[in-house]
């Protein structure tokens, strides 16, 4: 039997708001094994890994490394004891070179002097040894996401860790990059490393992993060996019910173009052109998806349309009116609603009540105000309706929103934006990091509002399945430009999308067709 | 989850109460240890002192009145996430401006009391609001720390008001630097003769009710709280954050002006401030103890006024300096402001009830 590298036993963690993130979890990783940790968002995977990496402490439970009980105090301690983590959002310093990032904290050199040559050599040696090709002298700012991930891996490996935690490593990668990553991970497995692989993508898990532990509501619901793995078994364990993955889509009956983006260019503070002369439109009654590797201008487009960011050049018009010179409140009044990608920063005020969070955009709306006062009666009714219609699970509308789960917070935001009276919705990563149940509710709502009420939806997402399933028309962004448009969604698959996202292929203007 | 919320509320209260008790005990013990005063004397003077005579209680109320107004004002400033401390300077400066009108113009010659006091209040509030806008605009438009600007301004305002006093309305017949006596229509009369409990308390009560209404029921209050809680969210929601934060500080300044008015024209018979009064800073303390909620301000203001009066009583009747008691205030604030005080016990309590809840749920399933 393979040697047991890591064992977590009886881990229980309850957060300060009373949320039980982990309950009595037992979990082992052997030498030379890739072990998947599966579960919906909020199932407790990340918390469990944070405990292992010393970012959180737990109330109960023990951790054994190489058969010995270990107390992990903080991440430095974890690394010293052989546990490394590659975070979902990279922890790299953009303005330093690859080599400098790799040796950060273990800088070579006599005394306080930094020996850059040795650092580069160390990086080169490690990159050779682990088959992770990187350019040690390149600035992290300039390299691609896939390379950044390699740098993260090197950072952990050069410190001599034996257990590697990868938190959704493929979420930001294109299909081609994913394949490369898998080859590297398999090499590491052969060299005896223990890898914990957190992912939502079942096909990846089945391809790569030797075994899987599945969590639901903070508890272990199953342990599956490679031989027994199949999509039905896994998804049942993850959500506790069978999931219908394909969605029935009614034909779209697109009307007038209500959102027009024309020749929009955005240059950032350091002179980088993030959005380059982009023009497109969204018609009433259709969902237009934008896909692309993160950081190719999608986010900027959404912020420009919603008025959070000022474009360098170009125009945006909403329901026939140009937004140039208008503030966010005026833009909203033209008929725009916005589900932001970062719900905790833009979407809500954590310490305020559900009630206050729902009312934030109505404070100047005559329907909900009486002179200088808030119309309590109307708002109470509205809040009650929202909680009912959008199935928000809460004790009371007066409890702070931070007490809710991620999915329910998103429901509050969606409720507010959908009912704001707008007819154009910018949905930027509307289901990122939330559970399958809420995600499908949001998908259904997007469908319903476009088909029945003639909403125009611009859907920006890095979840390729989501954009493929929902969109009536799909745009792909690459380097701040629209690289492709697909109008027939039946002809699209992730392989093809990947090629355009990576810039292997590019459509000519004729191929792209009318962008509206 | 409901239980958890209750635990959170309970610990919030416990933190303030326990902080108060600990601060109190530390002070008492230190006083008894370091002075030759008997514990009994300390208790009678320090603990019960403010309630022993009407005069002393009046003294307490005299402090309480401006604390309520100042505290409400700071709730607005602090509530929108800014640390504008100009209230301190406003307390000196706003009444000085009002005094110029009072003594150097004929307006007050024949007006009834209510009009006279009204004029004083309006002048003080206008001056207060205007002054508060200087650091506020500096912050919003030029990105200068409002805290630094306001603290510097406090000293400028002190010397400016002294200059006004000396050059415009000083009463040279007196041995110390002060204005002539206020006329009857230019001061708040004593409600109980011989005490400091004066008519300014009505201003405080009205001000407090107005503050509660504004904070919880009016649009501006909700907007303000959203800005203070998460500025990015406010911006995303289409709120004009700059304007709202400015209005918040304007309201804070107006309240500081009102506090200045009731203090200068209620506690004293002449304008005689020659140093900073500390009322502006105490207002911040009140807002911190009240957890930024105007509804709790009277309670917090009473606690602080009580501590301050105790110190004075102790000082007058024994040989213990007032400064000693300021220490107690420091300990109190330390505990109230410390987010992590009692954190461990709170987490344990939450852990316990969560386990119980999950057991109950388990039993049901």
mmCIF file with all atom_site columns, N, CA and C in Angstrom, chain A residues 431-494:
data_model
loop_
_atom_site.group_PDB
_atom_site.id
_atom_site.type_symbol
_atom_site.label_atom_id
_atom_site.label_alt_id
_atom_site.label_comp_id
_atom_site.label_asym_id
_atom_site.label_entity_id
_atom_site.label_seq_id
_atom_site.pdbx_PDB_ins_code
_atom_site.Cartn_x
_atom_site.Cartn_y
_atom_site.Cartn_z
_atom_site.occupancy
_atom_site.B_iso_or_equiv
_atom_site.pdbx_formal_charge
_atom_site.auth_seq_id
_atom_site.auth_comp_id
_atom_site.auth_asym_id
_atom_site.auth_atom_id
_atom_site.pdbx_PDB_model_num
ATOM 1   N N  . UNK A 1 431 ? -22.631 33.579 -11.786 1.00 0.00 ? 431 UNK A N  1
ATOM 2   C CA . UNK A 1 431 ? -22.718 32.370 -10.963 1.00 0.00 ? 431 UNK A CA 1
ATOM 3   C C  . UNK A 1 431 ? -21.357 31.924 -10.449 1.00 0.00 ? 431 UNK A C  1
ATOM 4   N N  . UNK A 1 432 ? -20.376 32.795 -10.537 1.00 0.00 ? 432 UNK A N  1
ATOM 5   C CA . UNK A 1 432 ? -19.042 32.385 -10.078 1.00 0.00 ? 432 UNK A CA 1
ATOM 6   C C  . UNK A 1 432 ? -19.063 32.153 -8.563  1.00 0.00 ? 432 UNK A C  1
ATOM 7   N N  . UNK A 1 433 ? -18.560 31.015 -8.182  1.00 0.00 ? 433 UNK A N  1
ATOM 8   C CA . UNK A 1 433 ? -18.402 30.731 -6.760  1.00 0.00 ? 433 UNK A CA 1
ATOM 9   C C  . UNK A 1 433 ? -19.689 30.516 -6.013  1.00 0.00 ? 433 UNK A C  1
ATOM 10  N N  . UNK A 1 434 ? -20.751 30.124 -6.701  1.00 0.00 ? 434 UNK A N  1
ATOM 11  C CA . UNK A 1 434 ? -21.966 29.827 -5.937  1.00 0.00 ? 434 UNK A CA 1
ATOM 12  C C  . UNK A 1 434 ? -22.480 28.441 -6.287  1.00 0.00 ? 434 UNK A C  1
ATOM 13  N N  . UNK A 1 435 ? -23.349 27.930 -5.433  1.00 0.00 ? 435 UNK A N  1
ATOM 14  C CA . UNK A 1 435 ? -23.738 26.534 -5.561  1.00 0.00 ? 435 UNK A CA 1
ATOM 15  C C  . UNK A 1 435 ? -24.587 26.275 -6.815  1.00 0.00 ? 435 UNK A C  1
ATOM 16  N N  . UNK A 1 436 ? -24.642 25.027 -7.197  1.00 0.00 ? 436 UNK A N  1
ATOM 17  C CA . UNK A 1 436 ? -25.320 24.621 -8.432  1.00 0.00 ? 436 UNK A CA 1
ATOM 18  C C  . UNK A 1 436 ? -26.796 25.010 -8.417  1.00 0.00 ? 436 UNK A C  1
ATOM 19  N N  . UNK A 1 437 ? -27.428 24.848 -7.255  1.00 0.00 ? 437 UNK A N  1
ATOM 20  C CA . UNK A 1 437 ? -28.853 25.164 -7.154  1.00 0.00 ? 437 UNK A CA 1
ATOM 21  C C  . UNK A 1 437 ? -29.138 26.612 -7.489  1.00 0.00 ? 437 UNK A C  1
ATOM 22  N N  . UNK A 1 438 ? -28.401 27.527 -6.846  1.00 0.00 ? 438 UNK A N  1
ATOM 23  C CA . UNK A 1 438 ? -28.602 28.946 -7.106  1.00 0.00 ? 438 UNK A CA 1
ATOM 24  C C  . UNK A 1 438 ? -28.215 29.278 -8.539  1.00 0.00 ? 438 UNK A C  1
ATOM 25  N N  . UNK A 1 439 ? -27.134 28.661 -9.025  1.00 0.00 ? 439 UNK A N  1
ATOM 26  C CA . UNK A 1 439 ? -26.690 28.939 -10.386 1.00 0.00 ? 439 UNK A CA 1
ATOM 27  C C  . UNK A 1 439 ? -27.798 28.599 -11.371 1.00 0.00 ? 439 UNK A C  1
ATOM 28  N N  . UNK A 1 440 ? -28.436 27.458 -11.174 1.00 0.00 ? 440 UNK A N  1
ATOM 29  C CA . UNK A 1 440 ? -29.465 27.093 -12.153 1.00 0.00 ? 440 UNK A CA 1
ATOM 30  C C  . UNK A 1 440 ? -30.691 27.995 -11.997 1.00 0.00 ? 440 UNK A C  1
ATOM 31  N N  . UNK A 1 441 ? -30.955 28.451 -10.773 1.00 0.00 ? 441 UNK A N  1
ATOM 32  C CA . UNK A 1 441 ? -32.044 29.419 -10.586 1.00 0.00 ? 441 UNK A CA 1
ATOM 33  C C  . UNK A 1 441 ? -31.746 30.693 -11.382 1.00 0.00 ? 441 UNK A C  1
ATOM 34  N N  . UNK A 1 442 ? -30.501 31.166 -11.277 1.00 0.00 ? 442 UNK A N  1
ATOM 35  C CA . UNK A 1 442 ? -30.131 32.387 -11.989 1.00 0.00 ? 442 UNK A CA 1
ATOM 36  C C  . UNK A 1 442 ? -30.212 32.167 -13.503 1.00 0.00 ? 442 UNK A C  1
ATOM 37  N N  . UNK A 1 443 ? -29.779 30.997 -13.944 1.00 0.00 ? 443 UNK A N  1
ATOM 38  C CA . UNK A 1 443 ? -29.868 30.693 -15.376 1.00 0.00 ? 443 UNK A CA 1
ATOM 39  C C  . UNK A 1 443 ? -31.319 30.711 -15.856 1.00 0.00 ? 443 UNK A C  1
ATOM 40  N N  . UNK A 1 444 ? -32.185 30.102 -15.046 1.00 0.00 ? 444 UNK A N  1
ATOM 41  C CA . UNK A 1 444 ? -33.592 30.070 -15.418 1.00 0.00 ? 444 UNK A CA 1
ATOM 42  C C  . UNK A 1 444 ? -34.171 31.487 -15.494 1.00 0.00 ? 444 UNK A C  1
ATOM 43  N N  . UNK A 1 445 ? -33.778 32.301 -14.492 1.00 0.00 ? 445 UNK A N  1
ATOM 44  C CA . UNK A 1 445 ? -34.287 33.671 -14.466 1.00 0.00 ? 445 UNK A CA 1
ATOM 45  C C  . UNK A 1 445 ? -33.815 34.458 -15.682 1.00 0.00 ? 445 UNK A C  1
ATOM 46  N N  . UNK A 1 446 ? -32.549 34.300 -16.041 1.00 0.00 ? 446 UNK A N  1
ATOM 47  C CA . UNK A 1 446 ? -32.028 35.023 -17.202 1.00 0.00 ? 446 UNK A CA 1
ATOM 48  C C  . UNK A 1 446 ? -32.823 34.632 -18.441 1.00 0.00 ? 446 UNK A C  1
ATOM 49  N N  . UNK A 1 447 ? -33.084 33.342 -18.583 1.00 0.00 ? 447 UNK A N  1
ATOM 50  C CA . UNK A 1 447 ? -33.869 32.850 -19.711 1.00 0.00 ? 447 UNK A CA 1
ATOM 51  C C  . UNK A 1 447 ? -35.272 33.442 -19.702 1.00 0.00 ? 447 UNK A C  1
ATOM 52  N N  . UNK A 1 448 ? -35.898 33.352 -18.523 1.00 0.00 ? 448 UNK A N  1
ATOM 53  C CA . UNK A 1 448 ? -37.281 33.781 -18.399 1.00 0.00 ? 448 UNK A CA 1
ATOM 54  C C  . UNK A 1 448 ? -37.419 35.268 -18.735 1.00 0.00 ? 448 UNK A C  1
ATOM 55  N N  . UNK A 1 449 ? -36.520 36.069 -18.173 1.00 0.00 ? 449 UNK A N  1
ATOM 56  C CA . UNK A 1 449 ? -36.644 37.512 -18.379 1.00 0.00 ? 449 UNK A CA 1
ATOM 57  C C  . UNK A 1 449 ? -36.359 37.918 -19.815 1.00 0.00 ? 449 UNK A C  1
ATOM 58  N N  . UNK A 1 450 ? -35.472 37.182 -20.510 1.00 0.00 ? 450 UNK A N  1
ATOM 59  C CA . UNK A 1 450 ? -35.232 37.549 -21.913 1.00 0.00 ? 450 UNK A CA 1
ATOM 60  C C  . UNK A 1 450 ? -36.379 37.090 -22.793 1.00 0.00 ? 450 UNK A C  1
ATOM 61  N N  . UNK A 1 451 ? -36.871 35.871 -22.536 1.00 0.00 ? 451 UNK A N  1
ATOM 62  C CA . UNK A 1 451 ? -37.897 35.318 -23.415 1.00 0.00 ? 451 UNK A CA 1
ATOM 63  C C  . UNK A 1 451 ? -39.260 35.966 -23.183 1.00 0.00 ? 451 UNK A C  1
ATOM 64  N N  . UNK A 1 452 ? -39.601 36.115 -21.889 1.00 0.00 ? 452 UNK A N  1
ATOM 65  C CA . UNK A 1 452 ? -40.964 36.583 -21.612 1.00 0.00 ? 452 UNK A CA 1
ATOM 66  C C  . UNK A 1 452 ? -41.066 38.097 -21.530 1.00 0.00 ? 452 UNK A C  1
ATOM 67  N N  . UNK A 1 453 ? -40.048 38.735 -21.009 1.00 0.00 ? 453 UNK A N  1
ATOM 68  C CA . UNK A 1 453 ? -40.164 40.172 -20.805 1.00 0.00 ? 453 UNK A CA 1
ATOM 69  C C  . UNK A 1 453 ? -39.306 40.992 -21.771 1.00 0.00 ? 453 UNK A C  1
ATOM 70  N N  . UNK A 1 454 ? -38.618 40.288 -22.659 1.00 0.00 ? 454 UNK A N  1
ATOM 71  C CA . UNK A 1 454 ? -37.851 40.999 -23.665 1.00 0.00 ? 454 UNK A CA 1
ATOM 72  C C  . UNK A 1 454 ? -36.630 41.734 -23.153 1.00 0.00 ? 454 UNK A C  1
ATOM 73  N N  . UNK A 1 455 ? -36.042 41.215 -22.078 1.00 0.00 ? 455 UNK A N  1
ATOM 74  C CA . UNK A 1 455 ? -34.809 41.840 -21.578 1.00 0.00 ? 455 UNK A CA 1
ATOM 75  C C  . UNK A 1 455 ? -33.666 41.572 -22.551 1.00 0.00 ? 455 UNK A C  1
ATOM 76  N N  . UNK A 1 456 ? -32.689 42.472 -22.538 1.00 0.00 ? 456 UNK A N  1
ATOM 77  C CA . UNK A 1 456 ? -31.449 42.228 -23.265 1.00 0.00 ? 456 UNK A CA 1
ATOM 78  C C  . UNK A 1 456 ? -30.381 41.914 -22.223 1.00 0.00 ? 456 UNK A C  1
ATOM 79  N N  . UNK A 1 457 ? -29.693 40.801 -22.402 1.00 0.00 ? 457 UNK A N  1
ATOM 80  C CA . UNK A 1 457 ? -28.706 40.402 -21.399 1.00 0.00 ? 457 UNK A CA 1
ATOM 81  C C  . UNK A 1 457 ? -27.327 40.294 -22.038 1.00 0.00 ? 457 UNK A C  1
ATOM 82  N N  . UNK A 1 458 ? -26.346 40.907 -21.392 1.00 0.00 ? 458 UNK A N  1
ATOM 83  C CA . UNK A 1 458 ? -24.962 40.713 -21.793 1.00 0.00 ? 458 UNK A CA 1
ATOM 84  C C  . UNK A 1 458 ? -24.326 39.860 -20.708 1.00 0.00 ? 458 UNK A C  1
ATOM 85  N N  . UNK A 1 459 ? -23.975 38.635 -21.078 1.00 0.00 ? 459 UNK A N  1
ATOM 86  C CA . UNK A 1 459 ? -23.471 37.681 -20.099 1.00 0.00 ? 459 UNK A CA 1
ATOM 87  C C  . UNK A 1 459 ? -21.964 37.507 -20.280 1.00 0.00 ? 459 UNK A C  1
ATOM 88  N N  . UNK A 1 460 ? -21.212 37.896 -19.260 1.00 0.00 ? 460 UNK A N  1
ATOM 89  C CA . UNK A 1 460 ? -19.767 37.722 -19.322 1.00 0.00 ? 460 UNK A CA 1
ATOM 90  C C  . UNK A 1 460 ? -19.407 36.629 -18.337 1.00 0.00 ? 460 UNK A C  1
ATOM 91  N N  . UNK A 1 461 ? -18.751 35.600 -18.823 1.00 0.00 ? 461 UNK A N  1
ATOM 92  C CA . UNK A 1 461 ? -18.474 34.501 -17.905 1.00 0.00 ? 461 UNK A CA 1
ATOM 93  C C  . UNK A 1 461 ? -17.233 33.746 -18.332 1.00 0.00 ? 461 UNK A C  1
ATOM 94  N N  . UNK A 1 462 ? -16.514 33.214 -17.341 1.00 0.00 ? 462 UNK A N  1
ATOM 95  C CA . UNK A 1 462 ? -15.374 32.379 -17.688 1.00 0.00 ? 462 UNK A CA 1
ATOM 96  C C  . UNK A 1 462 ? -15.758 30.908 -17.624 1.00 0.00 ? 462 UNK A C  1
ATOM 97  N N  . UNK A 1 463 ? -17.022 30.657 -17.272 1.00 0.00 ? 463 UNK A N  1
ATOM 98  C CA . UNK A 1 463 ? -17.521 29.288 -17.280 1.00 0.00 ? 463 UNK A CA 1
ATOM 99  C C  . UNK A 1 463 ? -18.039 28.987 -18.687 1.00 0.00 ? 463 UNK A C  1
ATOM 100 N N  . UNK A 1 464 ? -17.246 28.242 -19.454 1.00 0.00 ? 464 UNK A N  1
ATOM 101 C CA . UNK A 1 464 ? -17.576 28.042 -20.863 1.00 0.00 ? 464 UNK A CA 1
ATOM 102 C C  . UNK A 1 464 ? -18.921 27.353 -21.049 1.00 0.00 ? 464 UNK A C  1
ATOM 103 N N  . UNK A 1 465 ? -19.229 26.413 -20.145 1.00 0.00 ? 465 UNK A N  1
ATOM 104 C CA . UNK A 1 465 ? -20.525 25.742 -20.249 1.00 0.00 ? 465 UNK A CA 1
ATOM 105 C C  . UNK A 1 465 ? -21.671 26.723 -20.106 1.00 0.00 ? 465 UNK A C  1
ATOM 106 N N  . UNK A 1 466 ? -21.488 27.639 -19.161 1.00 0.00 ? 466 UNK A N  1
ATOM 107 C CA . UNK A 1 466 ? -22.540 28.623 -18.919 1.00 0.00 ? 466 UNK A CA 1
ATOM 108 C C  . UNK A 1 466 ? -22.786 29.460 -20.170 1.00 0.00 ? 466 UNK A C  1
ATOM 109 N N  . UNK A 1 467 ? -21.732 30.024 -20.731 1.00 0.00 ? 467 UNK A N  1
ATOM 110 C CA . UNK A 1 467 ? -21.948 30.870 -21.919 1.00 0.00 ? 467 UNK A CA 1
ATOM 111 C C  . UNK A 1 467 ? -22.489 30.074 -23.095 1.00 0.00 ? 467 UNK A C  1
ATOM 112 N N  . UNK A 1 468 ? -22.017 28.829 -23.219 1.00 0.00 ? 468 UNK A N  1
ATOM 113 C CA . UNK A 1 468 ? -22.498 28.047 -24.358 1.00 0.00 ? 468 UNK A CA 1
ATOM 114 C C  . UNK A 1 468 ? -23.972 27.697 -24.209 1.00 0.00 ? 468 UNK A C  1
ATOM 115 N N  . UNK A 1 469 ? -24.369 27.343 -22.989 1.00 0.00 ? 469 UNK A N  1
ATOM 116 C CA . UNK A 1 469 ? -25.757 26.940 -22.777 1.00 0.00 ? 469 UNK A CA 1
ATOM 117 C C  . UNK A 1 469 ? -26.747 28.087 -22.853 1.00 0.00 ? 469 UNK A C  1
ATOM 118 N N  . UNK A 1 470 ? -26.321 29.263 -22.371 1.00 0.00 ? 470 UNK A N  1
ATOM 119 C CA . UNK A 1 470 ? -27.272 30.354 -22.253 1.00 0.00 ? 470 UNK A CA 1
ATOM 120 C C  . UNK A 1 470 ? -27.327 31.274 -23.464 1.00 0.00 ? 470 UNK A C  1
ATOM 121 N N  . UNK A 1 471 ? -26.185 31.479 -24.107 1.00 0.00 ? 471 UNK A N  1
ATOM 122 C CA . UNK A 1 471 ? -26.115 32.548 -25.105 1.00 0.00 ? 471 UNK A CA 1
ATOM 123 C C  . UNK A 1 471 ? -26.904 32.227 -26.365 1.00 0.00 ? 471 UNK A C  1
ATOM 124 N N  . UNK A 1 472 ? -27.473 33.266 -26.938 1.00 0.00 ? 472 UNK A N  1
ATOM 125 C CA . UNK A 1 472 ? -28.056 33.155 -28.266 1.00 0.00 ? 472 UNK A CA 1
ATOM 126 C C  . UNK A 1 472 ? -27.013 33.520 -29.310 1.00 0.00 ? 472 UNK A C  1
ATOM 127 N N  . UNK A 1 473 ? -26.058 34.308 -28.831 1.00 0.00 ? 473 UNK A N  1
ATOM 128 C CA . UNK A 1 473 ? -24.993 34.769 -29.717 1.00 0.00 ? 473 UNK A CA 1
ATOM 129 C C  . UNK A 1 473 ? -23.766 34.836 -28.821 1.00 0.00 ? 473 UNK A C  1
ATOM 130 N N  . UNK A 1 474 ? -22.619 34.421 -29.339 1.00 0.00 ? 474 UNK A N  1
ATOM 131 C CA . UNK A 1 474 ? -21.439 34.357 -28.484 1.00 0.00 ? 474 UNK A CA 1
ATOM 132 C C  . UNK A 1 474 ? -20.277 35.139 -29.083 1.00 0.00 ? 474 UNK A C  1
ATOM 133 N N  . UNK A 1 475 ? -19.700 36.035 -28.279 1.00 0.00 ? 475 UNK A N  1
ATOM 134 C CA . UNK A 1 475 ? -18.518 36.766 -28.727 1.00 0.00 ? 475 UNK A CA 1
ATOM 135 C C  . UNK A 1 475 ? -17.319 36.255 -27.943 1.00 0.00 ? 475 UNK A C  1
ATOM 136 N N  . UNK A 1 476 ? -16.177 36.238 -28.601 1.00 0.00 ? 476 UNK A N  1
ATOM 137 C CA . UNK A 1 476 ? -14.967 35.840 -27.887 1.00 0.00 ? 476 UNK A CA 1
ATOM 138 C C  . UNK A 1 476 ? -13.981 36.997 -27.906 1.00 0.00 ? 476 UNK A C  1
ATOM 139 N N  . UNK A 1 477 ? -13.482 37.334 -26.743 1.00 0.00 ? 477 UNK A N  1
ATOM 140 C CA . UNK A 1 477 ? -12.555 38.458 -26.676 1.00 0.00 ? 477 UNK A CA 1
ATOM 141 C C  . UNK A 1 477 ? -11.133 37.971 -26.493 1.00 0.00 ? 477 UNK A C  1
ATOM 142 N N  . UNK A 1 478 ? -10.246 38.646 -27.187 1.00 0.00 ? 478 UNK A N  1
ATOM 143 C CA . UNK A 1 478 ? -8.838  38.306 -27.096 1.00 0.00 ? 478 UNK A CA 1
ATOM 144 C C  . UNK A 1 478 ? -8.063  39.607 -27.269 1.00 0.00 ? 478 UNK A C  1
ATOM 145 N N  . UNK A 1 479 ? -7.186  39.914 -26.339 1.00 0.00 ? 479 UNK A N  1
ATOM 146 C CA . UNK A 1 479 ? -6.373  41.134 -26.407 1.00 0.00 ? 479 UNK A CA 1
ATOM 147 C C  . UNK A 1 479 ? -7.210  42.398 -26.565 1.00 0.00 ? 479 UNK A C  1
ATOM 148 N N  . UNK A 1 480 ? -8.338  42.462 -25.908 1.00 0.00 ? 480 UNK A N  1
ATOM 149 C CA . UNK A 1 480 ? -9.154  43.665 -25.965 1.00 0.00 ? 480 UNK A CA 1
ATOM 150 C C  . UNK A 1 480 ? -9.946  43.829 -27.238 1.00 0.00 ? 480 UNK A C  1
ATOM 151 N N  . UNK A 1 481 ? -9.947  42.807 -28.094 1.00 0.00 ? 481 UNK A N  1
ATOM 152 C CA . UNK A 1 481 ? -10.712 42.883 -29.345 1.00 0.00 ? 481 UNK A CA 1
ATOM 153 C C  . UNK A 1 481 ? -11.680 41.716 -29.417 1.00 0.00 ? 481 UNK A C  1
ATOM 154 N N  . UNK A 1 482 ? -12.686 41.863 -30.267 1.00 0.00 ? 482 UNK A N  1
ATOM 155 C CA . UNK A 1 482 ? -13.579 40.727 -30.465 1.00 0.00 ? 482 UNK A CA 1
ATOM 156 C C  . UNK A 1 482 ? -12.978 39.836 -31.539 1.00 0.00 ? 482 UNK A C  1
ATOM 157 N N  . UNK A 1 483 ? -12.574 38.630 -31.111 1.00 0.00 ? 483 UNK A N  1
ATOM 158 C CA . UNK A 1 483 ? -11.848 37.751 -32.012 1.00 0.00 ? 483 UNK A CA 1
ATOM 159 C C  . UNK A 1 483 ? -12.794 36.888 -32.826 1.00 0.00 ? 483 UNK A C  1
ATOM 160 N N  . UNK A 1 484 ? -14.000 36.670 -32.281 1.00 0.00 ? 484 UNK A N  1
ATOM 161 C CA . UNK A 1 484 ? -14.908 35.792 -33.004 1.00 0.00 ? 484 UNK A CA 1
ATOM 162 C C  . UNK A 1 484 ? -16.340 36.033 -32.578 1.00 0.00 ? 484 UNK A C  1
ATOM 163 N N  . UNK A 1 485 ? -17.250 35.708 -33.475 1.00 0.00 ? 485 UNK A N  1
ATOM 164 C CA . UNK A 1 485 ? -18.666 35.692 -33.105 1.00 0.00 ? 485 UNK A CA 1
ATOM 165 C C  . UNK A 1 485 ? -19.292 34.415 -33.618 1.00 0.00 ? 485 UNK A C  1
ATOM 166 N N  . UNK A 1 486 ? -20.065 33.763 -32.736 1.00 0.00 ? 486 UNK A N  1
ATOM 167 C CA . UNK A 1 486 ? -20.803 32.585 -33.167 1.00 0.00 ? 486 UNK A CA 1
ATOM 168 C C  . UNK A 1 486 ? -22.285 32.875 -33.035 1.00 0.00 ? 486 UNK A C  1
ATOM 169 N N  . UNK A 1 487 ? -23.026 32.654 -34.120 1.00 0.00 ? 487 UNK A N  1
ATOM 170 C CA . UNK A 1 487 ? -24.459 32.888 -34.031 1.00 0.00 ? 487 UNK A CA 1
ATOM 171 C C  . UNK A 1 487 ? -25.214 31.581 -33.917 1.00 0.00 ? 487 UNK A C  1
ATOM 172 N N  . UNK A 1 488 ? -24.586 30.508 -34.366 1.00 0.00 ? 488 UNK A N  1
ATOM 173 C CA . UNK A 1 488 ? -25.240 29.214 -34.234 1.00 0.00 ? 488 UNK A CA 1
ATOM 174 C C  . UNK A 1 488 ? -24.538 28.447 -33.115 1.00 0.00 ? 488 UNK A C  1
ATOM 175 N N  . UNK A 1 489 ? -25.222 28.366 -31.966 1.00 0.00 ? 489 UNK A N  1
ATOM 176 C CA . UNK A 1 489 ? -24.549 27.803 -30.809 1.00 0.00 ? 489 UNK A CA 1
ATOM 177 C C  . UNK A 1 489 ? -24.352 26.291 -30.927 1.00 0.00 ? 489 UNK A C  1
ATOM 178 N N  . UNK A 1 490 ? -25.057 25.670 -31.843 1.00 0.00 ? 490 UNK A N  1
ATOM 179 C CA . UNK A 1 490 ? -24.894 24.217 -31.986 1.00 0.00 ? 490 UNK A CA 1
ATOM 180 C C  . UNK A 1 490 ? -23.522 23.870 -32.555 1.00 0.00 ? 490 UNK A C  1
ATOM 181 N N  . UNK A 1 491 ? -22.946 24.831 -33.254 1.00 0.00 ? 491 UNK A N  1
ATOM 182 C CA . UNK A 1 491 ? -21.659 24.552 -33.892 1.00 0.00 ? 491 UNK A CA 1
ATOM 183 C C  . UNK A 1 491 ? -20.471 24.843 -32.968 1.00 0.00 ? 491 UNK A C  1
ATOM 184 N N  . UNK A 1 492 ? -20.760 25.279 -31.756 1.00 0.00 ? 492 UNK A N  1
ATOM 185 C CA . UNK A 1 492 ? -19.674 25.696 -30.875 1.00 0.00 ? 492 UNK A CA 1
ATOM 186 C C  . UNK A 1 492 ? -19.330 24.584 -29.891 1.00 0.00 ? 492 UNK A C  1
ATOM 187 N N  . UNK A 1 493 ? -18.047 24.356 -29.698 1.00 0.00 ? 493 UNK A N  1
ATOM 188 C CA . UNK A 1 493 ? -17.634 23.490 -28.588 1.00 0.00 ? 493 UNK A CA 1
ATOM 189 C C  . UNK A 1 493 ? -16.435 24.131 -27.888 1.00 0.00 ? 493 UNK A C  1
ATOM 190 N N  . UNK A 1 494 ? -16.054 23.628 -26.732 1.00 0.00 ? 494 UNK A N  1
ATOM 191 C CA . UNK A 1 494 ? -15.009 24.336 -25.980 1.00 0.00 ? 494 UNK A CA 1
ATOM 192 C C  . UNK A 1 494 ? -13.651 24.263 -26.659 1.00 0.00 ? 494 UNK A C  1
#
